[in-house]
Short mmCIF file of C-alpha atoms in Angstrom, two decimals:
data_model
loop_
_atom_site.label_atom_id
_atom_site.label_comp_id
_atom_site.label_asym_id
_atom_site.label_seq_id
_atom_site.Cartn_x
_atom_site.Cartn_y
_atom_site.Cartn_z
CA UNK A 216 -120.84 52.09 81.26
CA UNK A 217 -121.86 49.43 78.76
CA UNK A 218 -122.08 45.75 79.60
CA UNK A 219 -124.88 44.65 81.94
CA UNK A 220 -125.56 40.98 82.60
CA UNK A 221 -128.53 41.50 84.96
CA UNK A 222 -131.20 44.14 85.35
CA UNK A 223 -134.04 44.66 87.85
CA UNK A 224 -136.82 47.23 87.24
CA UNK A 225 -138.67 48.73 90.22
CA UNK A 226 -141.71 50.97 90.17
CA UNK A 227 -145.39 51.36 89.34
CA UNK A 228 -147.49 51.28 86.16
CA UNK A 229 -144.96 53.33 84.20
CA UNK A 230 -142.35 50.60 84.63
CA UNK A 231 -144.87 47.76 84.39
CA UNK A 232 -145.55 49.05 80.90
CA UNK A 233 -149.10 50.43 80.78
CA UNK A 234 -150.36 51.14 78.05
CA UNK A 235 -147.91 49.43 75.72
CA UNK A 236 -150.27 46.54 75.18
CA UNK A 237 -149.46 43.20 73.56
CA UNK A 238 -152.07 41.14 71.64
CA UNK A 239 -152.77 38.95 74.68
CA UNK A 240 -153.63 41.95 76.87
CA UNK A 241 -150.34 41.99 78.82
CA UNK A 242 -148.03 44.98 78.72
CA UNK A 243 -144.55 45.36 77.26
CA UNK A 244 -143.34 48.85 78.20
CA UNK A 245 -140.07 50.74 78.09
CA UNK A 246 -138.38 48.50 80.71
CA UNK A 247 -138.93 45.34 78.68
CA UNK A 248 -137.81 47.22 75.59
CA UNK A 249 -134.68 48.37 77.42
CA UNK A 250 -134.01 44.82 78.60
CA UNK A 251 -134.22 43.65 75.01
CA UNK A 252 -131.62 46.25 74.02
CA UNK A 253 -129.33 45.28 76.91
CA UNK A 254 -129.73 41.55 76.16
CA UNK A 255 -128.56 41.88 72.56
CA UNK A 256 -125.40 39.82 72.11
CA UNK A 257 -125.38 38.75 75.78
CA UNK A 258 -126.86 35.22 75.98
CA UNK A 259 -126.55 35.10 79.78
CA UNK A 260 -128.47 38.34 80.37
CA UNK A 261 -131.11 38.15 83.13
CA UNK A 262 -134.01 40.46 83.86
CA UNK A 263 -136.72 40.96 86.49
CA UNK A 264 -139.53 43.52 86.50
CA UNK A 265 -141.11 43.90 89.94
CA UNK A 266 -143.15 46.99 89.06
CA UNK A 267 -146.90 46.96 89.55
CA UNK A 268 -149.63 49.44 88.69
CA UNK A 269 -150.92 51.65 91.48
CA UNK A 270 -147.97 51.15 93.81
CA UNK A 271 -147.16 54.03 96.13
CA UNK A 272 -143.61 54.87 97.13
CA UNK A 273 -143.78 53.15 100.53
CA UNK A 274 -144.95 49.94 98.88
CA UNK A 275 -142.17 50.08 96.30
CA UNK A 276 -139.54 50.68 98.97
CA UNK A 277 -140.91 48.06 101.36
CA UNK A 278 -141.83 45.32 98.86
CA UNK A 279 -139.62 45.69 95.80
CA UNK A 280 -136.41 47.33 97.00
CA UNK A 281 -135.39 44.51 99.41
CA UNK A 282 -135.60 42.01 96.55
CA UNK A 283 -133.34 44.13 94.36
CA UNK A 284 -130.84 44.52 97.21
CA UNK A 285 -130.79 40.75 97.68
CA UNK A 286 -130.36 40.04 93.95
CA UNK A 287 -127.61 42.67 93.50
CA UNK A 288 -128.02 43.04 89.73
CA UNK A 289 -125.71 45.02 87.45
CA UNK A 290 -128.44 47.64 87.03
CA UNK A 291 -131.58 48.82 88.82
CA UNK A 292 -134.03 51.28 87.32
CA UNK A 293 -136.20 53.09 89.85
CA UNK A 294 -139.22 55.25 89.19
CA UNK A 295 -141.46 55.94 92.17
CA UNK A 296 -143.47 58.69 93.79
CA UNK A 297 -145.65 59.69 90.85
CA UNK A 298 -148.77 58.14 92.34
CA UNK A 299 -148.02 59.84 95.65
CA UNK A 300 -147.51 63.40 94.46
CA UNK A 301 -150.69 63.56 92.38
CA UNK A 302 -152.79 62.92 95.50
CA UNK A 303 -154.25 66.24 96.71
CA UNK A 304 -152.36 67.55 99.73
CA UNK A 305 -149.37 65.27 99.23
CA UNK A 306 -146.07 66.37 100.80
CA UNK A 307 -143.68 66.32 97.83
CA UNK A 308 -140.65 66.87 100.07
CA UNK A 309 -141.53 63.82 102.18
CA UNK A 310 -141.98 61.69 99.07
CA UNK A 311 -138.54 62.79 97.84
CA UNK A 312 -136.98 61.86 101.20
CA UNK A 313 -138.42 58.35 100.93
CA UNK A 314 -137.14 58.08 97.37
CA UNK A 315 -133.66 59.12 98.44
CA UNK A 316 -133.60 56.42 101.11
CA UNK A 317 -134.06 53.81 98.39
CA UNK A 318 -131.44 55.26 96.07
CA UNK A 319 -128.95 55.50 98.94
CA UNK A 320 -129.42 51.84 99.87
CA UNK A 321 -128.92 50.69 96.29
CA UNK A 322 -125.81 52.78 95.82
CA UNK A 323 -124.38 51.71 99.18
CA UNK A 324 -124.73 48.13 97.92
CA UNK A 325 -122.68 49.07 94.87
CA UNK A 326 -125.60 48.78 92.44
CA UNK A 327 -125.73 51.23 89.51
CA UNK A 328 -129.05 53.10 89.53
CA UNK A 329 -131.00 54.77 86.74
CA UNK A 330 -133.89 57.01 87.82
CA UNK A 331 -136.58 58.91 85.91
CA UNK A 332 -137.94 62.36 86.58
CA UNK A 333 -141.53 63.30 85.85
CA UNK A 334 -142.70 64.33 82.37
CA UNK A 335 -144.06 67.77 81.56
CA UNK A 336 -147.88 67.60 81.54
CA UNK A 337 -148.38 70.96 79.82
CA UNK A 338 -149.97 69.43 76.71
CA UNK A 339 -152.50 67.47 78.78
CA UNK A 340 -155.71 69.33 79.39
CA UNK A 341 -156.70 69.24 83.09
CA UNK A 342 -153.59 67.23 84.05
CA UNK A 343 -151.49 70.31 83.33
CA UNK A 344 -152.35 71.56 86.85
CA UNK A 345 -149.81 69.05 88.17
CA UNK A 346 -146.84 70.74 86.47
CA UNK A 347 -145.78 72.65 89.57
CA UNK A 348 -145.71 69.59 91.84
CA UNK A 349 -143.92 67.53 89.20
CA UNK A 350 -141.32 70.28 88.73
CA UNK A 351 -140.63 70.45 92.48
CA UNK A 352 -140.27 66.67 92.67
CA UNK A 353 -137.96 66.70 89.65
CA UNK A 354 -135.68 69.21 91.34
CA UNK A 355 -135.39 66.86 94.29
CA UNK A 356 -134.63 63.92 91.99
CA UNK A 357 -131.78 65.73 90.23
CA UNK A 358 -130.24 66.58 93.60
CA UNK A 359 -130.64 62.99 94.82
CA UNK A 360 -128.95 61.67 91.69
CA UNK A 361 -126.04 64.05 92.16
CA UNK A 362 -125.60 63.18 95.82
CA UNK A 363 -125.59 59.43 95.23
CA UNK A 364 -124.10 59.03 91.78
CA UNK A 365 -127.26 57.86 90.02
CA UNK A 366 -128.07 58.54 86.38
CA UNK A 367 -131.24 60.34 85.28
CA UNK A 368 -133.52 59.88 82.29
CA UNK A 369 -134.91 63.38 81.85
CA UNK A 370 -138.50 62.77 80.73
CA UNK A 371 -139.41 66.43 81.31
CA UNK A 372 -136.98 67.56 78.62
CA UNK A 373 -137.85 64.86 76.06
CA UNK A 374 -139.41 66.89 73.25
CA UNK A 375 -141.36 63.97 71.68
CA UNK A 376 -143.23 63.48 74.97
CA UNK A 377 -144.66 66.99 74.63
CA UNK A 378 -146.92 65.71 71.85
CA UNK A 379 -150.37 64.45 72.80
CA UNK A 380 -149.72 61.29 70.79
CA UNK A 381 -147.14 60.30 73.37
CA UNK A 382 -149.97 59.79 75.86
CA UNK A 383 -152.77 57.26 76.17
CA UNK A 384 -156.41 58.29 76.43
CA UNK A 385 -156.21 58.11 80.22
CA UNK A 386 -153.60 60.95 80.26
CA UNK A 387 -151.66 59.04 82.90
CA UNK A 388 -149.76 56.49 80.83
CA UNK A 389 -147.66 56.64 77.72
CA UNK A 390 -148.47 55.28 74.29
CA UNK A 391 -146.49 52.36 72.80
CA UNK A 392 -144.47 54.75 70.65
CA UNK A 393 -143.56 56.82 73.70
CA UNK A 394 -142.45 53.67 75.54
CA UNK A 395 -140.21 52.84 72.58
CA UNK A 396 -138.62 56.27 72.66
CA UNK A 397 -138.14 56.18 76.44
CA UNK A 398 -136.32 52.86 76.11
CA UNK A 399 -134.01 54.37 73.49
CA UNK A 400 -133.37 57.40 75.70
CA UNK A 401 -132.63 55.15 78.68
CA UNK A 402 -130.11 53.14 76.68
CA UNK A 403 -128.48 56.37 75.53
CA UNK A 404 -128.10 57.58 79.13
CA UNK A 405 -126.47 54.24 79.98
CA UNK A 406 -124.08 54.56 77.06
CA UNK A 407 -125.56 51.59 75.23
CA UNK A 408 -125.52 51.80 71.39
CA UNK A 409 -128.96 51.77 69.74
CA UNK A 410 -130.16 51.81 66.16
CA UNK A 411 -133.14 54.15 66.61
CA UNK A 412 -133.35 57.83 67.51
CA UNK A 413 -135.81 58.91 70.22
CA UNK A 414 -135.58 62.51 68.94
CA UNK A 415 -137.21 61.73 65.61
CA UNK A 416 -140.15 64.14 65.07
CA UNK A 417 -143.69 62.89 65.04
CA UNK A 418 -145.34 62.89 61.61
CA UNK A 419 -147.75 65.76 60.92
CA UNK A 420 -151.26 65.22 62.28
CA UNK A 421 -153.78 64.53 59.55
CA UNK A 422 -156.60 66.33 61.36
CA UNK A 423 -156.14 69.16 63.85
CA UNK A 424 -158.36 68.87 66.92
CA UNK A 425 -161.00 71.55 67.52
CA UNK A 426 -161.68 73.33 70.80
CA UNK A 427 -165.11 71.71 71.17
CA UNK A 428 -163.61 68.27 70.58
CA UNK A 429 -161.06 68.92 73.33
CA UNK A 430 -163.79 69.91 75.79
CA UNK A 431 -165.79 66.79 74.96
CA UNK A 432 -162.65 64.76 75.47
CA UNK A 433 -162.16 66.38 78.89
CA UNK A 434 -165.67 65.37 79.94
CA UNK A 435 -165.22 61.81 78.75
CA UNK A 436 -161.84 61.52 80.46
CA UNK A 437 -163.24 62.86 83.74
CA UNK A 438 -166.04 60.29 83.72
CA UNK A 439 -164.02 57.29 82.52
CA UNK A 440 -160.67 57.86 84.23
CA UNK A 441 -160.54 60.67 86.78
CA UNK A 442 -163.65 59.95 88.87
CA UNK A 443 -162.92 56.21 89.20
CA UNK A 444 -159.35 57.06 90.24
CA UNK A 445 -160.63 59.45 92.93
CA UNK A 446 -163.05 56.81 94.22
CA UNK A 447 -160.24 54.27 94.50
CA UNK A 448 -158.06 56.74 96.40
CA UNK A 449 -160.87 57.50 98.85
CA UNK A 450 -161.37 53.78 99.46
CA UNK A 451 -157.67 53.07 99.78
CA UNK A 452 -157.84 50.76 96.77
CA UNK A 453 -155.40 50.23 93.90
CA UNK A 454 -155.65 48.66 90.47
CA UNK A 455 -152.66 46.58 91.51
CA UNK A 456 -154.56 44.90 94.33
CA UNK A 457 -154.53 41.13 93.83
CA UNK A 458 -152.06 41.27 90.94
CA UNK A 459 -148.46 40.04 90.80
CA UNK A 460 -145.42 41.43 88.95
CA UNK A 461 -145.09 40.15 85.41
CA UNK A 462 -141.42 39.13 85.86
CA UNK A 463 -141.01 38.46 89.60
CA UNK A 464 -137.70 36.61 89.40
CA UNK A 465 -134.32 37.35 87.85
CA UNK A 466 -134.32 35.04 84.84
CA UNK A 467 -132.99 34.85 81.27
CA UNK A 468 -134.71 37.52 79.21
CA UNK A 469 -137.47 36.37 76.89
CA UNK A 470 -139.84 38.88 75.21
CA UNK A 471 -143.32 38.73 76.75
CA UNK A 472 -144.91 37.90 73.42
CA UNK A 473 -142.94 34.64 73.55
CA UNK A 474 -143.95 33.84 77.14
CA UNK A 475 -147.13 32.35 78.53
CA UNK A 476 -148.33 34.95 81.04
CA UNK A 477 -151.45 34.84 83.22
CA UNK A 478 -154.26 37.05 82.02
CA UNK A 479 -154.69 40.19 84.08
CA UNK A 480 -157.57 42.68 84.17
CA UNK A 481 -157.55 44.93 81.14
CA UNK A 482 -158.49 47.93 83.24
CA UNK A 483 -155.71 50.47 83.39
CA UNK A 484 -154.57 52.75 86.16
CA UNK A 485 -151.47 54.42 87.50
#
Protein backbone atom coordinates (compact mmCIF):
# COMPACT_ATOMS: atom_id res chain seq x y z
CA UNK A 1 0.00 0.00 0.00
CA UNK A 2 2.76 2.42 -0.96
CA UNK A 3 2.20 5.49 -3.08
CA UNK A 4 0.21 8.36 -1.54
CA UNK A 5 -0.13 11.70 -3.30
CA UNK A 6 -2.23 13.41 -0.61
CA UNK A 7 -2.55 13.08 3.15
CA UNK A 8 -4.81 14.73 5.74
CA UNK A 9 -4.13 14.41 9.50
CA UNK A 10 -7.02 14.74 11.97
CA UNK A 11 -6.84 14.90 15.74
CA UNK A 12 -5.70 16.79 18.82
CA UNK A 13 -2.34 17.82 20.30
CA UNK A 14 -0.77 14.43 19.57
CA UNK A 15 -1.25 14.96 15.84
CA UNK A 16 -0.58 18.71 16.00
CA UNK A 17 2.87 17.74 17.24
CA UNK A 18 3.21 18.87 20.86
CA UNK A 19 5.99 18.80 22.20
CA UNK A 20 8.20 18.34 19.16
CA UNK A 21 9.15 21.99 19.16
CA UNK A 22 10.92 23.88 16.38
CA UNK A 23 13.21 26.88 17.05
CA UNK A 24 10.40 29.36 16.30
CA UNK A 25 8.10 27.81 18.92
CA UNK A 26 5.87 25.96 16.45
CA UNK A 27 5.54 22.19 16.54
CA UNK A 28 6.64 19.56 14.04
CA UNK A 29 5.35 16.21 15.32
CA UNK A 30 5.02 12.70 13.97
CA UNK A 31 2.42 13.67 11.33
CA UNK A 32 4.71 16.23 9.70
CA UNK A 33 7.54 13.73 9.93
CA UNK A 34 5.36 11.09 8.28
CA UNK A 35 4.36 13.55 5.55
CA UNK A 36 8.04 14.18 4.88
CA UNK A 37 8.60 10.44 4.47
CA UNK A 38 5.58 10.09 2.17
CA UNK A 39 6.62 13.13 0.10
CA UNK A 40 10.06 11.74 -0.70
CA UNK A 41 10.35 11.31 -4.46
CA UNK A 42 6.79 12.53 -5.05
CA UNK A 43 6.97 16.21 -6.12
CA UNK A 44 3.18 16.54 -6.33
CA UNK A 45 2.54 15.30 -2.78
CA UNK A 46 0.06 17.40 -0.77
CA UNK A 47 -0.56 17.51 2.96
CA UNK A 48 -2.95 19.11 5.45
CA UNK A 49 -2.88 18.89 9.25
CA UNK A 50 -6.17 19.97 10.81
CA UNK A 51 -5.33 18.75 14.32
CA UNK A 52 -5.46 21.17 17.21
CA UNK A 53 -4.52 20.86 20.87
CA UNK A 54 -7.33 20.27 23.35
CA UNK A 55 -9.88 19.08 20.81
CA UNK A 56 -12.46 16.60 22.07
CA UNK A 57 -13.84 13.85 19.87
CA UNK A 58 -17.09 15.66 19.02
CA UNK A 59 -15.12 18.70 17.85
CA UNK A 60 -12.82 16.56 15.71
CA UNK A 61 -15.76 14.76 14.12
CA UNK A 62 -17.82 17.90 13.60
CA UNK A 63 -15.06 20.31 12.52
CA UNK A 64 -12.26 18.31 10.96
CA UNK A 65 -13.86 15.17 9.53
CA UNK A 66 -16.16 16.98 7.03
CA UNK A 67 -13.12 18.73 5.53
CA UNK A 68 -11.30 15.43 5.06
CA UNK A 69 -14.39 13.90 3.44
CA UNK A 70 -14.60 16.82 1.04
CA UNK A 71 -10.89 16.69 0.15
CA UNK A 72 -10.88 12.89 -0.34
CA UNK A 73 -7.12 12.43 0.10
CA UNK A 74 -5.21 9.20 -0.51
CA UNK A 75 -4.72 8.83 3.25
CA UNK A 76 -6.29 10.09 6.49
CA UNK A 77 -4.74 9.55 9.89
CA UNK A 78 -7.18 9.78 12.78
CA UNK A 79 -6.39 9.92 16.48
CA UNK A 80 -9.19 11.12 18.74
CA UNK A 81 -10.81 10.43 22.08
CA UNK A 82 -7.75 10.70 24.31
CA UNK A 83 -8.83 14.01 25.80
CA UNK A 84 -12.30 12.59 26.38
CA UNK A 85 -11.42 9.38 28.20
CA UNK A 86 -9.07 11.02 30.70
CA UNK A 87 -11.92 13.17 32.02
CA UNK A 88 -13.22 11.65 35.28
CA UNK A 89 -16.49 9.80 34.73
CA UNK A 90 -16.11 9.64 30.95
CA UNK A 91 -18.06 6.91 29.13
CA UNK A 92 -15.32 5.12 27.16
CA UNK A 93 -17.87 3.05 25.22
CA UNK A 94 -19.67 6.20 24.05
CA UNK A 95 -16.39 7.78 22.96
CA UNK A 96 -15.57 4.64 20.95
CA UNK A 97 -18.98 4.76 19.25
CA UNK A 98 -18.34 8.34 18.15
CA UNK A 99 -14.90 7.36 16.88
CA UNK A 100 -16.37 4.50 14.87
CA UNK A 101 -18.83 6.85 13.20
CA UNK A 102 -15.91 8.86 11.83
CA UNK A 103 -13.95 5.83 10.64
CA UNK A 104 -17.05 4.42 8.95
CA UNK A 105 -17.67 7.64 7.03
CA UNK A 106 -14.09 7.82 5.82
CA UNK A 107 -14.05 4.21 4.70
CA UNK A 108 -17.45 4.52 3.01
CA UNK A 109 -15.92 7.37 1.00
CA UNK A 110 -13.14 5.02 -0.09
CA UNK A 111 -10.44 6.79 1.92
CA UNK A 112 -7.69 4.65 3.49
CA UNK A 113 -7.53 5.28 7.24
CA UNK A 114 -4.69 4.89 9.72
CA UNK A 115 -5.65 5.09 13.41
CA UNK A 116 -3.63 5.08 16.64
CA UNK A 117 -4.41 3.34 19.88
CA UNK A 118 -3.41 4.77 23.25
CA UNK A 119 0.08 4.31 24.70
CA UNK A 120 0.78 2.41 27.91
CA UNK A 121 1.16 4.92 30.76
CA UNK A 122 2.68 2.44 33.21
CA UNK A 123 6.02 4.28 33.40
CA UNK A 124 4.34 7.60 34.18
CA UNK A 125 3.90 8.23 37.87
CA UNK A 126 0.32 9.33 38.68
CA UNK A 127 -0.78 9.05 35.02
CA UNK A 128 -0.47 5.28 35.32
CA UNK A 129 -3.98 5.24 36.87
CA UNK A 130 -5.35 5.75 33.36
CA UNK A 131 -4.05 2.40 32.08
CA UNK A 132 -7.36 0.61 32.54
CA UNK A 133 -9.41 3.18 30.62
CA UNK A 134 -6.81 3.36 27.86
CA UNK A 135 -6.78 -0.44 27.56
CA UNK A 136 -10.58 -0.58 27.24
CA UNK A 137 -10.54 2.14 24.59
CA UNK A 138 -7.76 0.34 22.73
CA UNK A 139 -9.82 -2.84 22.59
CA UNK A 140 -12.62 -0.87 20.96
CA UNK A 141 -10.19 0.67 18.46
CA UNK A 142 -8.84 -2.70 17.34
CA UNK A 143 -12.39 -3.94 16.78
CA UNK A 144 -13.31 -0.78 14.86
CA UNK A 145 -10.27 -1.17 12.63
CA UNK A 146 -11.17 -4.77 11.88
CA UNK A 147 -14.79 -3.96 11.10
CA UNK A 148 -13.95 -1.13 8.71
CA UNK A 149 -10.63 -2.14 7.20
CA UNK A 150 -8.50 0.53 8.87
CA UNK A 151 -4.87 0.11 9.82
CA UNK A 152 -3.60 0.57 13.38
CA UNK A 153 -0.39 2.01 14.78
CA UNK A 154 -0.06 0.12 18.05
CA UNK A 155 1.42 2.71 20.42
CA UNK A 156 0.68 0.52 23.44
CA UNK A 157 3.05 -2.18 22.20
CA UNK A 158 5.86 0.17 21.09
CA UNK A 159 8.65 -0.74 23.50
CA UNK A 160 10.60 2.55 23.13
CA UNK A 161 7.53 4.47 24.37
CA UNK A 162 7.76 2.61 27.68
CA UNK A 163 10.82 4.69 28.55
CA UNK A 164 10.29 7.93 30.46
CA UNK A 165 12.45 9.74 27.90
CA UNK A 166 9.71 9.19 25.35
CA UNK A 167 7.54 11.63 27.29
CA UNK A 168 7.66 15.37 27.88
CA UNK A 169 7.67 16.87 31.36
CA UNK A 170 3.90 17.31 31.21
CA UNK A 171 3.42 13.49 30.97
CA UNK A 172 0.75 14.05 28.34
CA UNK A 173 2.80 14.61 25.20
CA UNK A 174 5.69 12.83 23.57
CA UNK A 175 9.26 14.01 23.24
CA UNK A 176 10.76 14.86 19.83
CA UNK A 177 12.54 11.50 19.70
CA UNK A 178 9.29 9.68 20.39
CA UNK A 179 7.58 11.63 17.60
CA UNK A 180 10.37 10.54 15.25
CA UNK A 181 9.90 6.90 16.19
CA UNK A 182 6.11 7.10 15.86
CA UNK A 183 6.50 8.50 12.34
CA UNK A 184 8.78 5.59 11.43
CA UNK A 185 6.32 3.09 12.91
CA UNK A 186 3.44 4.71 11.00
CA UNK A 187 5.33 4.47 7.72
CA UNK A 188 6.10 0.82 8.46
CA UNK A 189 2.40 0.05 9.03
CA UNK A 190 1.64 1.72 5.68
CA UNK A 191 4.30 -0.36 3.95
CA UNK A 192 6.46 2.67 3.17
CA UNK A 193 10.25 2.04 3.17
CA UNK A 194 12.21 4.03 5.77
CA UNK A 195 15.88 4.34 6.62
CA UNK A 196 15.55 4.45 10.42
CA UNK A 197 14.42 1.83 12.93
CA UNK A 198 11.88 2.83 15.59
CA UNK A 199 12.88 -0.24 17.65
CA UNK A 200 16.40 1.02 18.33
CA UNK A 201 17.03 0.92 22.11
CA UNK A 202 17.48 4.10 24.07
CA UNK A 203 21.05 4.74 25.25
CA UNK A 204 21.76 3.95 28.91
CA UNK A 205 20.77 6.71 31.33
CA UNK A 206 23.76 8.51 32.77
CA UNK A 207 22.10 9.08 36.14
CA UNK A 208 19.39 6.89 37.65
CA UNK A 209 16.56 8.84 39.27
CA UNK A 210 16.03 8.49 43.03
CA UNK A 211 12.71 7.90 44.77
CA UNK A 212 12.78 11.34 46.42
CA UNK A 213 13.46 12.99 43.07
CA UNK A 214 10.45 11.21 41.58
CA UNK A 215 8.18 12.42 44.40
CA UNK A 216 9.41 15.99 43.96
CA UNK A 217 8.76 15.65 40.26
CA UNK A 218 5.21 14.48 40.99
CA UNK A 219 4.55 17.57 43.11
CA UNK A 220 5.94 19.91 40.48
CA UNK A 221 3.95 18.21 37.73
CA UNK A 222 0.73 18.42 39.75
CA UNK A 223 1.19 22.15 40.30
CA UNK A 224 2.40 23.08 36.81
CA UNK A 225 0.35 20.74 34.61
CA UNK A 226 -2.40 18.77 36.37
CA UNK A 227 -4.13 21.51 38.38
CA UNK A 228 -4.26 23.98 35.46
CA UNK A 229 -5.69 21.21 33.26
CA UNK A 230 -8.40 20.46 35.84
CA UNK A 231 -9.28 24.15 36.09
CA UNK A 232 -9.64 24.40 32.32
CA UNK A 233 -11.90 21.34 32.24
CA UNK A 234 -14.13 22.78 34.96
CA UNK A 235 -14.43 26.04 33.03
CA UNK A 236 -15.04 24.31 29.72
CA UNK A 237 -11.88 25.86 28.31
CA UNK A 238 -9.22 24.43 26.00
CA UNK A 239 -5.68 25.42 25.10
CA UNK A 240 -6.85 25.28 21.50
CA UNK A 241 -9.36 28.08 22.00
CA UNK A 242 -8.60 30.92 19.58
CA UNK A 243 -5.97 28.94 17.67
CA UNK A 244 -6.08 27.63 14.11
CA UNK A 245 -4.62 24.45 12.57
CA UNK A 246 -1.04 24.84 11.40
CA UNK A 247 -1.77 23.38 7.93
CA UNK A 248 -5.47 24.08 7.29
CA UNK A 249 -5.45 23.41 3.55
CA UNK A 250 -4.28 20.56 1.36
CA UNK A 251 -1.12 22.00 -0.19
CA UNK A 252 2.31 20.92 -1.44
CA UNK A 253 4.33 19.69 1.51
CA UNK A 254 6.97 22.05 2.87
CA UNK A 255 8.68 21.40 6.23
CA UNK A 256 7.48 23.86 8.88
CA UNK A 257 11.00 25.12 9.50
CA UNK A 258 10.91 26.43 5.92
CA UNK A 259 7.50 28.08 6.30
CA UNK A 260 6.51 31.37 7.87
CA UNK A 261 3.96 30.39 10.51
CA UNK A 262 2.09 32.67 12.92
CA UNK A 263 3.39 32.58 16.46
CA UNK A 264 1.17 30.65 18.84
CA UNK A 265 1.17 30.53 22.64
CA UNK A 266 4.03 28.44 23.96
CA UNK A 267 1.82 26.94 26.64
CA UNK A 268 1.24 23.26 26.09
CA UNK A 269 -1.78 21.10 26.73
CA UNK A 270 -3.52 18.02 25.41
